[in-house]
Tab-separated table of C-alpha atoms and ligand atoms in Angstrom:
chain	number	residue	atom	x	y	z
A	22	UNK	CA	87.420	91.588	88.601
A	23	UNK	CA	88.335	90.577	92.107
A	24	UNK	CA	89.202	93.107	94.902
A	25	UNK	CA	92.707	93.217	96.147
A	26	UNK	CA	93.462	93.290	99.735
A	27	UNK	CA	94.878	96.728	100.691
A	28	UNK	CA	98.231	96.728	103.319
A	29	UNK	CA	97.222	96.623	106.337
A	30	UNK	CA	94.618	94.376	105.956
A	31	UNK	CA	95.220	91.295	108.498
A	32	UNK	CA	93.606	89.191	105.701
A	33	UNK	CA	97.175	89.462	103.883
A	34	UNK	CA	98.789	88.093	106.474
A	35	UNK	CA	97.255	84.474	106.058
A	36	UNK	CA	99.205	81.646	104.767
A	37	UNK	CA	97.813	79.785	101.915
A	38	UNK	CA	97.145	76.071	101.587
A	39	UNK	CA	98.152	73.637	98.634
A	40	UNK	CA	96.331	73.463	96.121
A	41	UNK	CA	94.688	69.686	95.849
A	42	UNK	CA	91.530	69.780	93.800
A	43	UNK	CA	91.939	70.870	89.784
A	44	UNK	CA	88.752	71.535	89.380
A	45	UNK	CA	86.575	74.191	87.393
A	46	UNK	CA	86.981	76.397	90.534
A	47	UNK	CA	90.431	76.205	90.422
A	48	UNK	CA	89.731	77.627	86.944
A	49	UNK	CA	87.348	80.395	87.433
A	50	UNK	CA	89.641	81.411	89.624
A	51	UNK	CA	92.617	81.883	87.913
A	52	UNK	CA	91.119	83.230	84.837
A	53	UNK	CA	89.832	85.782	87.937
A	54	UNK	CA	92.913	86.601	88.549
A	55	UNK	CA	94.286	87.086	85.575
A	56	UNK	CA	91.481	89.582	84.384
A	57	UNK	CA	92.241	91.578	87.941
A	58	UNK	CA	95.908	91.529	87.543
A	59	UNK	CA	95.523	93.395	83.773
A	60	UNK	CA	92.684	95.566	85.396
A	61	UNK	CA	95.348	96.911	87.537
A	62	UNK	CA	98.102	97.047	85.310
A	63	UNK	CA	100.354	94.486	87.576
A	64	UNK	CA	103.024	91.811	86.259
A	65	UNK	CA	102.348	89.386	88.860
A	66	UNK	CA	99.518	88.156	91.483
A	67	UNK	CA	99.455	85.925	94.370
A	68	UNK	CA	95.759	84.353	95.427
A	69	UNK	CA	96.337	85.780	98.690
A	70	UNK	CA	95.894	89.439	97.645
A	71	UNK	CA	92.364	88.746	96.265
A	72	UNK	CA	91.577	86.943	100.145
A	73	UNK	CA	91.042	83.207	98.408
A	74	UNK	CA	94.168	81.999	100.656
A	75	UNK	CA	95.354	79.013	98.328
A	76	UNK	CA	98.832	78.192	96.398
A	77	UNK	CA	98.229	79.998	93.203
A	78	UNK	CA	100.355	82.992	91.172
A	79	UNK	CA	99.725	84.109	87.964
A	80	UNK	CA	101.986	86.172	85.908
A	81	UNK	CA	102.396	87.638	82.768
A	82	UNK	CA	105.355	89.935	81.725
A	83	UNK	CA	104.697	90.451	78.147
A	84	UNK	CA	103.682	93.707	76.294
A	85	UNK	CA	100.125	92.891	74.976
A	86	UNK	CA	98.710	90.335	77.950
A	87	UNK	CA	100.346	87.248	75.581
A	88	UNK	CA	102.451	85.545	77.644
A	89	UNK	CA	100.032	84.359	81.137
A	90	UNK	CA	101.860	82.244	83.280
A	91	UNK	CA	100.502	80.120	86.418
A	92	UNK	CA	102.342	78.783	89.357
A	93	UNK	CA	100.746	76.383	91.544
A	94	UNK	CA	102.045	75.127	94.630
A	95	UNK	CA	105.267	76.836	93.998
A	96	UNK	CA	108.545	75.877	95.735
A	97	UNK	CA	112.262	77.123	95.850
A	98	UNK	CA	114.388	74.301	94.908
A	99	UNK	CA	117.623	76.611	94.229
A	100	UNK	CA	118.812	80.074	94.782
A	101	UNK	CA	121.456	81.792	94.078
A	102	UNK	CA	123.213	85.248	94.337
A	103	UNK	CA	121.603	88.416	95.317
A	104	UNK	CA	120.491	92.067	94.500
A	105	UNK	CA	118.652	95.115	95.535
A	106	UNK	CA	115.453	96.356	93.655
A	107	UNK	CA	112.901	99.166	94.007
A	108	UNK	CA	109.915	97.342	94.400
A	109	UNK	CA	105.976	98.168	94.150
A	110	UNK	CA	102.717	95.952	94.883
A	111	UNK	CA	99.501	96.448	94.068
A	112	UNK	CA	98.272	95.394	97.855
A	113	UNK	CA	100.351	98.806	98.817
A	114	UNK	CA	99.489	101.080	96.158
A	115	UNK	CA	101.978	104.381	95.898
A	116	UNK	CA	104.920	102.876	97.709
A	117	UNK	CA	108.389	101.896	96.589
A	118	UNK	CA	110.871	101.072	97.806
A	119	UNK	CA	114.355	98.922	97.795
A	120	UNK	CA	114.546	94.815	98.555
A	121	UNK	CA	117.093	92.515	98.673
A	122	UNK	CA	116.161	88.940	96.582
A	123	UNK	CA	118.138	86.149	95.315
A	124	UNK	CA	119.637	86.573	92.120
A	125	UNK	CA	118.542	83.598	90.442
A	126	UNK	CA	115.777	81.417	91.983
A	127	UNK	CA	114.966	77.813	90.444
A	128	UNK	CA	110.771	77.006	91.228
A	129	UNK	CA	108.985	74.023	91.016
A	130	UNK	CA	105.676	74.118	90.486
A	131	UNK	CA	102.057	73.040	89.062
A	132	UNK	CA	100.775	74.214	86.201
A	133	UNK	CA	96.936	74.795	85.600
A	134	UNK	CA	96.124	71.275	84.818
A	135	UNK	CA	98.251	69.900	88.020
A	136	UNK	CA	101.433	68.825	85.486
A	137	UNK	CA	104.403	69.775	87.149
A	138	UNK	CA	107.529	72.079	85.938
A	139	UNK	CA	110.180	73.584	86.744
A	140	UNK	CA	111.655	77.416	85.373
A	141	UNK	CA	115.530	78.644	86.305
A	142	UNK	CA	113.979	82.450	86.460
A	143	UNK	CA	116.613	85.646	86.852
A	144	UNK	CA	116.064	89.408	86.749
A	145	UNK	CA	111.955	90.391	86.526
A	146	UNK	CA	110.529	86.965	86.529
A	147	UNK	CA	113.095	85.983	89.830
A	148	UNK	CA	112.111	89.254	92.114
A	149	UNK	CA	108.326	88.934	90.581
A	150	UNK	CA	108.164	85.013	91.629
A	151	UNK	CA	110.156	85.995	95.585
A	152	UNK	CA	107.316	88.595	95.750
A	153	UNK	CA	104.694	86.500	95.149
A	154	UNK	CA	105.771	83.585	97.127
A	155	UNK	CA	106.626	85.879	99.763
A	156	UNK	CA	102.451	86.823	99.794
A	157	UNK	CA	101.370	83.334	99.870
A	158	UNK	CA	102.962	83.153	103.143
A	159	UNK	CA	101.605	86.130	104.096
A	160	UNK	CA	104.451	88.685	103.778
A	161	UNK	CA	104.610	92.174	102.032
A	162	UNK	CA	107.836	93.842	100.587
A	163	UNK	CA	106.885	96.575	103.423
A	164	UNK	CA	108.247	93.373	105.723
A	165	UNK	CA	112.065	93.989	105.050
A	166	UNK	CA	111.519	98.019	105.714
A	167	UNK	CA	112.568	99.352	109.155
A	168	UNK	CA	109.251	99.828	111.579
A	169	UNK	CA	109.483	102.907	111.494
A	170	UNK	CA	109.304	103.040	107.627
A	171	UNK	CA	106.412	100.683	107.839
A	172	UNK	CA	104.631	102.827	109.914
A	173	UNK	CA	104.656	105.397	108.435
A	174	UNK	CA	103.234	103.934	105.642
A	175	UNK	CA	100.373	102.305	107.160
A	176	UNK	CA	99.236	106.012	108.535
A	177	UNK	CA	99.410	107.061	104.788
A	178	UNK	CA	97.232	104.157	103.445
A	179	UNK	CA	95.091	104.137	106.732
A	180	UNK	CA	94.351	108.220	105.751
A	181	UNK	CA	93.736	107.077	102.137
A	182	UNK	CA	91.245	104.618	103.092
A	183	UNK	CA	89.448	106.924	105.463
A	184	UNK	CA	89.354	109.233	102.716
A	185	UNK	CA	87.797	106.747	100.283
A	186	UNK	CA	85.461	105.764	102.356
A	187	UNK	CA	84.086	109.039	102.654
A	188	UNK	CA	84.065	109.881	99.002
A	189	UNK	CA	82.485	106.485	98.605
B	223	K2U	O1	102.326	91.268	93.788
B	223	K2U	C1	101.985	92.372	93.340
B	223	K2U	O2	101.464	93.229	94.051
B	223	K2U	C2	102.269	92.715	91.882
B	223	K2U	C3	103.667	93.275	91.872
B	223	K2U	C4	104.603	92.238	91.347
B	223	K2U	C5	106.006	92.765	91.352
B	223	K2U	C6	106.555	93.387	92.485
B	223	K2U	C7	107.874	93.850	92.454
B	223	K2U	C8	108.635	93.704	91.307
B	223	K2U	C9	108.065	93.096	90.194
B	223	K2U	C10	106.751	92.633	90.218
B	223	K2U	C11	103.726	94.580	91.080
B	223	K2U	O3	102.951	95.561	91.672
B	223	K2U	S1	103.158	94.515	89.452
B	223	K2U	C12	103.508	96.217	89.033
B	223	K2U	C13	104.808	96.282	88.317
B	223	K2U	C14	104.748	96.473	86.952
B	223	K2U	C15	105.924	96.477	86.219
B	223	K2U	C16	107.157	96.264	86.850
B	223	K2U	C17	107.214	96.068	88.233
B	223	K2U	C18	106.039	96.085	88.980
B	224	ZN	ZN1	102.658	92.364	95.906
């Protein structure tokens, strides 16, 4: 599996690029991400958190790993409404905390052969997809928290690190 990019690594702050070439790289690398998304026991997973800074999400809600789903070059095309959620992400492990998203999002997108399609997605799959395209542009949840918030969390993962390192 791939490594995910730990808050506040800088390298989470890059935007990613289109995706132009669907090639068997394009492949591995989704398949990649998929395997390190189960690994960690997350829903959804933006390229970005694994430092390969191109368009691509994968996704996959279901019980038993059944149901992947891959979002290339995603783009709002409509939103709608809005509500507040506790949110988690794997890039900020132990932290929660409450967001505001749209309601009801529609996405265009690219699926893994380059063929295009669109999903109207509400509840889960709408504050999973914000999340994600919020990454690839290089933006955390921890973003919408006051600074003071956000600090405080980056001394607790900065002491976690330091204390991995050690035990390392
Ligand atoms: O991008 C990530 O870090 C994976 C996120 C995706 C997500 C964030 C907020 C709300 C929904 C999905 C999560 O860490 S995956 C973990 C998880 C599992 C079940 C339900 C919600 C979050
Ligand atoms: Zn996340």
């Amino acid at each position: 599996t791939l490594q995910v990019l730990r808050f506040p690594d800088e390298r989470l702050r890059t935007v990613a690029k289109p995706v132009t070439e669907f090639d068997g790289e394009l492949q591995q690398l989704i398949d990649d991400m998929l395997e390190t998304m189960y690994e960690e026991k997350g829903i959804g997973l933006a390229a970005t958190q694994v430092d390969r800074h191109v368009q691509v999400i994968v996704m996959d809600h279901s019980e038993d790993k059944s149901a992947p789903m891959v979002f290339i070059n995603p783009a709002l095309s409509n939103q709608s409404g809005s509500f507040t959620n506790e949110e988690g992400c794997l890039s900020v492990p132990g932290v929660y905390a409450k967001v505001d998203r749209y309601e009801t999002v529609t996405i265009d997108a690219l699926d893994r052969e380059g063929n295009p399609f669109t999903v109207d997605a509400e509840e889960l799959l709408s504050i999973c997809i914000q999340h994600e395209m919020d990454h690839l542009k290089g933006k955390l949840f921890v973003d919408y928290l006051s600074p003071l918030k956000r600090q405080r969390i980056r001394q607790k993962l900065e002491k976690q690190a330091r204390v991995e390192a050690r035990h390392a």
